[in-house]
XYZ file of C-alpha atoms in Angstrom:
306
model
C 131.716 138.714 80.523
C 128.421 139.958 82.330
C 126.661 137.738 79.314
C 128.314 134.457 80.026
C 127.787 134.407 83.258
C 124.042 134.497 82.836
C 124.220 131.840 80.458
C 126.369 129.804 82.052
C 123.564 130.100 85.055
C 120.955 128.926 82.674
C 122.672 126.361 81.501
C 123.309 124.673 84.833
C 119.284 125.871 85.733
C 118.145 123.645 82.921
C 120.517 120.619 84.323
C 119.379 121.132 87.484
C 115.503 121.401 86.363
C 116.286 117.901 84.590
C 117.914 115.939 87.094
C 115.291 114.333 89.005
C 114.496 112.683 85.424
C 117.974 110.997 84.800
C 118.413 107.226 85.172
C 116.270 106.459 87.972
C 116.981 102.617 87.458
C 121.102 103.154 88.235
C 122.282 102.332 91.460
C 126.308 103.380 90.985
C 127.535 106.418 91.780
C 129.142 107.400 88.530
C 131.329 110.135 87.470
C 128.305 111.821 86.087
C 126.254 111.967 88.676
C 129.670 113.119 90.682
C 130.001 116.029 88.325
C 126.656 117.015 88.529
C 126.759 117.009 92.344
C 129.688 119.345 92.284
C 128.423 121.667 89.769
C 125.228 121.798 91.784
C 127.138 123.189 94.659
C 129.103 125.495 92.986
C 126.116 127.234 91.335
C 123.795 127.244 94.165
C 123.873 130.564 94.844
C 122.664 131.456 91.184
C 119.798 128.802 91.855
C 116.565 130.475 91.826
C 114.519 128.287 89.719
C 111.464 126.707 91.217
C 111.499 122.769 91.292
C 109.719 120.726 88.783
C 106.148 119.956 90.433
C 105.398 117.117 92.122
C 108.767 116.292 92.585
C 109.987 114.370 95.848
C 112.924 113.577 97.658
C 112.914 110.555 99.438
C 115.991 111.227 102.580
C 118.279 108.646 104.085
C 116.934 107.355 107.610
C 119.725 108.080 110.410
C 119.850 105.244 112.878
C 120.787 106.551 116.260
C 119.553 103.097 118.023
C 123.562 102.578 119.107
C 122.744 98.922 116.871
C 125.006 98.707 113.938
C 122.411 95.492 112.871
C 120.273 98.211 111.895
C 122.321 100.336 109.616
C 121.208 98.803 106.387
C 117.709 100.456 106.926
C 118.983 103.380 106.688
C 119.405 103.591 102.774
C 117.161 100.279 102.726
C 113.860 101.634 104.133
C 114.876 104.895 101.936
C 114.894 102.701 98.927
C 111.807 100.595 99.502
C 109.995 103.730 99.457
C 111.496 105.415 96.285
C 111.462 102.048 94.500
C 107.268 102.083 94.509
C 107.153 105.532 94.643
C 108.546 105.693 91.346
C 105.510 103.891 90.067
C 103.654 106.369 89.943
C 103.287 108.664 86.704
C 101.716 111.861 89.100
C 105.537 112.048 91.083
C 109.053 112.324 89.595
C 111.674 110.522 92.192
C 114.676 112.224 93.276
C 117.121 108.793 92.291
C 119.095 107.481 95.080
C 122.453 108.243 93.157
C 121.736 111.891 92.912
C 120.903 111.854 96.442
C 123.914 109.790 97.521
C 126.630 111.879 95.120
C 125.176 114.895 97.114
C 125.893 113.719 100.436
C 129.401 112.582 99.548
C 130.166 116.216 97.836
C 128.796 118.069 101.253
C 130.695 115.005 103.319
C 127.203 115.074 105.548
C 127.042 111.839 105.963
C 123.845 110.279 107.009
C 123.280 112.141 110.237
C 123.704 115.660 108.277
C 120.502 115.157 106.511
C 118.076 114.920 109.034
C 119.152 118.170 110.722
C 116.474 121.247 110.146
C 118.461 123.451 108.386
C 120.219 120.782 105.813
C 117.348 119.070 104.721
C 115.466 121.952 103.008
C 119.117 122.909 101.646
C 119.365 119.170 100.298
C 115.763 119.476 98.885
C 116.745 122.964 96.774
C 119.874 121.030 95.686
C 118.167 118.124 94.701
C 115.290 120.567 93.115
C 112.834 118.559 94.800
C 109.338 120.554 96.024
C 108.494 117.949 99.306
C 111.212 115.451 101.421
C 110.642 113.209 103.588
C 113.114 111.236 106.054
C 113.929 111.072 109.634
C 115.919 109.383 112.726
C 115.859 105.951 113.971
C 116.265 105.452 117.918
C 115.247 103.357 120.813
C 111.680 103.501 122.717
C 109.852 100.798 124.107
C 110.989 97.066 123.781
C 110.655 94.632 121.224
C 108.716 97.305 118.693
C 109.637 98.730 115.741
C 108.488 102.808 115.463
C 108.594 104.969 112.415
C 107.426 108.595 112.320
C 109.023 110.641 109.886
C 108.490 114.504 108.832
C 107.395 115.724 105.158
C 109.205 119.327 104.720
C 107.564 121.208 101.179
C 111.147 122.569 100.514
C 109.891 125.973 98.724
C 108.523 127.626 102.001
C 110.252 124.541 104.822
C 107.061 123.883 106.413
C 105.867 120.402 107.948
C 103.242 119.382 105.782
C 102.598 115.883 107.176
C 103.944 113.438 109.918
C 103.750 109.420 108.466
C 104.074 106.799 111.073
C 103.786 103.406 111.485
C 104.213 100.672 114.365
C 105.236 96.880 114.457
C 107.995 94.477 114.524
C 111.337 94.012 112.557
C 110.448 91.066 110.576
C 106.814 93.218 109.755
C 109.336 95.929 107.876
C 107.926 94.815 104.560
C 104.045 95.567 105.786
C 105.677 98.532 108.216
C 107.018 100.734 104.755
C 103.584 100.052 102.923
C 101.717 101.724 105.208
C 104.264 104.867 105.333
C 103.970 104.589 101.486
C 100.498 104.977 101.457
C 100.321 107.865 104.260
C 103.211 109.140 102.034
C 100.740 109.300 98.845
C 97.530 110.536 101.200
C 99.606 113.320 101.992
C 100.639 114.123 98.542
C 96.999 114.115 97.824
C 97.900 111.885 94.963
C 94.599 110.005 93.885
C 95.217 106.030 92.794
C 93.944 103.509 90.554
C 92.438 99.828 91.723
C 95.272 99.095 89.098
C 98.590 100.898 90.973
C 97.124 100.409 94.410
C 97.474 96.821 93.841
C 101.165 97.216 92.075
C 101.594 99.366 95.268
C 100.635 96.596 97.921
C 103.320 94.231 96.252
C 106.032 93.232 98.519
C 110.031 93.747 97.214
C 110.214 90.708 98.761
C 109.385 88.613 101.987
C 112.655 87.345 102.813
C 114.312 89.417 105.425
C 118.255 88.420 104.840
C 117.992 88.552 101.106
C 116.417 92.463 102.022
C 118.917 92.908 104.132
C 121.986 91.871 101.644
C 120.615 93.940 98.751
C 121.020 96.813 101.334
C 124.300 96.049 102.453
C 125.823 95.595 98.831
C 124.281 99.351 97.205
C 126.394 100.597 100.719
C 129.036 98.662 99.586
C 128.599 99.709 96.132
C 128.651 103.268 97.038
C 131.992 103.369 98.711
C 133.364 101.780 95.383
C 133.591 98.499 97.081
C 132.226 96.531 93.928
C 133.436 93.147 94.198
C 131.664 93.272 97.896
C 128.877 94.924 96.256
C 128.727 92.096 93.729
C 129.093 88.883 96.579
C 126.141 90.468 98.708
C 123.639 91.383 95.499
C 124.256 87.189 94.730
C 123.436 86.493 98.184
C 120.556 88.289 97.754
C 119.384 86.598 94.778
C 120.281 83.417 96.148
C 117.788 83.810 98.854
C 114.940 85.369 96.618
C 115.803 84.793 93.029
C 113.061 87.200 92.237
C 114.950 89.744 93.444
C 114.744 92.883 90.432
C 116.420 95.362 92.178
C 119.868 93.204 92.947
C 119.829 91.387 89.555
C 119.588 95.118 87.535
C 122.538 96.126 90.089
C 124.301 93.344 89.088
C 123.469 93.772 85.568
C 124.972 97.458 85.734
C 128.171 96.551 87.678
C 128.918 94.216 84.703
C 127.640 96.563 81.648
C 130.074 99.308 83.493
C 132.743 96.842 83.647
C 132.788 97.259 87.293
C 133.073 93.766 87.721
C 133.572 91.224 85.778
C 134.578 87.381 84.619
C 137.943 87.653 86.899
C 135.773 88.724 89.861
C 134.077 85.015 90.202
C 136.438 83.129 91.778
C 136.711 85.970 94.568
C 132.936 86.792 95.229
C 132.548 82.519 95.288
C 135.221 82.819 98.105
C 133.244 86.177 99.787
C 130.558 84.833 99.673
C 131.100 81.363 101.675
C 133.359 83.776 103.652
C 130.223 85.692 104.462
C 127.781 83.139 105.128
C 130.412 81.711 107.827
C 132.380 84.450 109.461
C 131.112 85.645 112.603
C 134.065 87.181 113.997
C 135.135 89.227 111.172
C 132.222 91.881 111.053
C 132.658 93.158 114.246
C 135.716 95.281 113.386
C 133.515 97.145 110.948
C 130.417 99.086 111.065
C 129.968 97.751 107.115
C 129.222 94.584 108.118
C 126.125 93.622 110.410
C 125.318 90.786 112.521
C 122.714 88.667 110.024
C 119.034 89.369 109.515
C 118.157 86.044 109.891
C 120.187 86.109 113.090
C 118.101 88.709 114.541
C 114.668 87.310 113.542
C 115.779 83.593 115.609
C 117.341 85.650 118.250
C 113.726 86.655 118.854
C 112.512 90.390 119.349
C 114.938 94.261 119.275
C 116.293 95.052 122.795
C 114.244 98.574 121.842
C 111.796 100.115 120.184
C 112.800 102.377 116.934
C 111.715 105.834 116.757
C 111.860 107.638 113.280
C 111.553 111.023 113.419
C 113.455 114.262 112.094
């Protein structure tokens, strides 16, 4: 008995020592990445294994701005940074999935990450060695503020504070410089060839940014058809677009959605291009990007922080 209890630890060690490596590219919560979430929990009392070097966990960003327009950056700005972050060979990414399955299974939702105690928890969970997220809230008008905290998970200690100022429709330019403070602090040395790759935008158009944010929330309630309207919309503003065409691509290949779902995400989508009524009796839906760029400048100033 006393025997397969140790190797039933090691087993779920060595799963847990090679999750950070599993399908970084997904963006659907499957039943997979479910199970492992649960089995994580229920052996994390056994977990004493150090986490794979180098290995980072990049946090949801909890909006406490009172501005439901800004939820999508929560996951979004989160994603931006693990999407180029995973560029580089010297880091293995924490995917979003793994991160997302984890926060369903210990029903934190968003706020529950950023508190002191559950991040490092989340970080041994996630067998990462650094995190990095933070808050969202108000300051000074018309100015967008990020400053986040890097926690090195082993030992909990701050080892760096990235920040960045500017202005909504700057977000693009606004998570380039985190990334790069990100990757100073890491003390992670670049090439003239990945810098470049680096300083590539995942696009410049704000709504399509914004849609491809709203449809992998969608997505991860199980809303797929939603998912599937928004990730079009997103492509039809920016038809370069990687990130929503692959999580279109994967909806399909898991038969998620499908031929039948046309005719309805045609209908969605006109219905979300028009409706401005019907949003407001949900926080999943958001007044328009492009509605807050022509409305002019934020009533307040966003502060990121832990």
């Amino acid at each position: 008995m006393k025997r397969t209890a140790i190797v039933s630890v090691m087993v779920v060690t060595c799963v847990l020592l090679a999750a950070p490596a599993l399908s970084w590219a997904g963006q659907v919560v499957t039943g997979e990445v479910k199970a492992w979430a649960r089995q994580a929990l229920e052996q994390e009392a056994a977990l004493v294994s150090a986490p794979a070097p180098n290995t980072l966990a990049v946090l949801y960003f909890h909006n406490t701005t009172g501005s439901a327009q800004l939820d999508p950056l929560q996951k979004g700005l989160a994603f931006m940074l693990m999407t180029d972050l995973s560029k580089l060979e010297q880091l293995q990414l924490v995917e979003r999935v793994k991160l997302q399955a984890l926060v369903d299974e210990l029903d934190l939702g968003i706020s529950g990450l950023v508190d002191t105690d559950t991040a490092p928890r989340v970080g041994r969970l996630l067998q990462a060695t650094y995190v990095v997220g933070g808050n969202l809230s108000k300051a000074q008008e018309a100015e967008l503020a990020i400053l986040s905290d890097m926690l090195k998970v082993p030992d909990e200690s701050v080892i760096g504070n990235p920040e960045t100022r500017g202005m909504l429709d700057q977000i693009f330019a606004l998570e380039k410089e985190l990334l790069f403070q990100i990757i100073e602090i890491l003390k992670v040395e670049l090439t003239p060839e990945e810098k470049i790759e680096l300083e590539k935008p995942l696009t410049t158009d704000l709504d399509a940014l914004f849609s491809l944010f709203r449809a992998m929330d969608s997505s991860d309630k199980g809303n797929y058809r939603r998912a599937e309207i928004l990730y079009k919309k997103a492509l039809g503003k920016d038809p370069a677009l990687s990130p929503a065409r692959d999580a279109l691509d994967e909806l399909t290949r898991l038969n998620l959605i499908g031929p039948r779902d046309r005719s309805t995400a045609l209908m969605g989508s006109i219905q979300e291009s028009t409706s401005n009524t019907s949003s407001l009796t949900t926080r999943d839906t958001e007044l328009r990007s492009g509605d807050l760029l022509r409305r002019g400048s934020l009533t307040g100033d966003i502060l990121v922080q832990w």
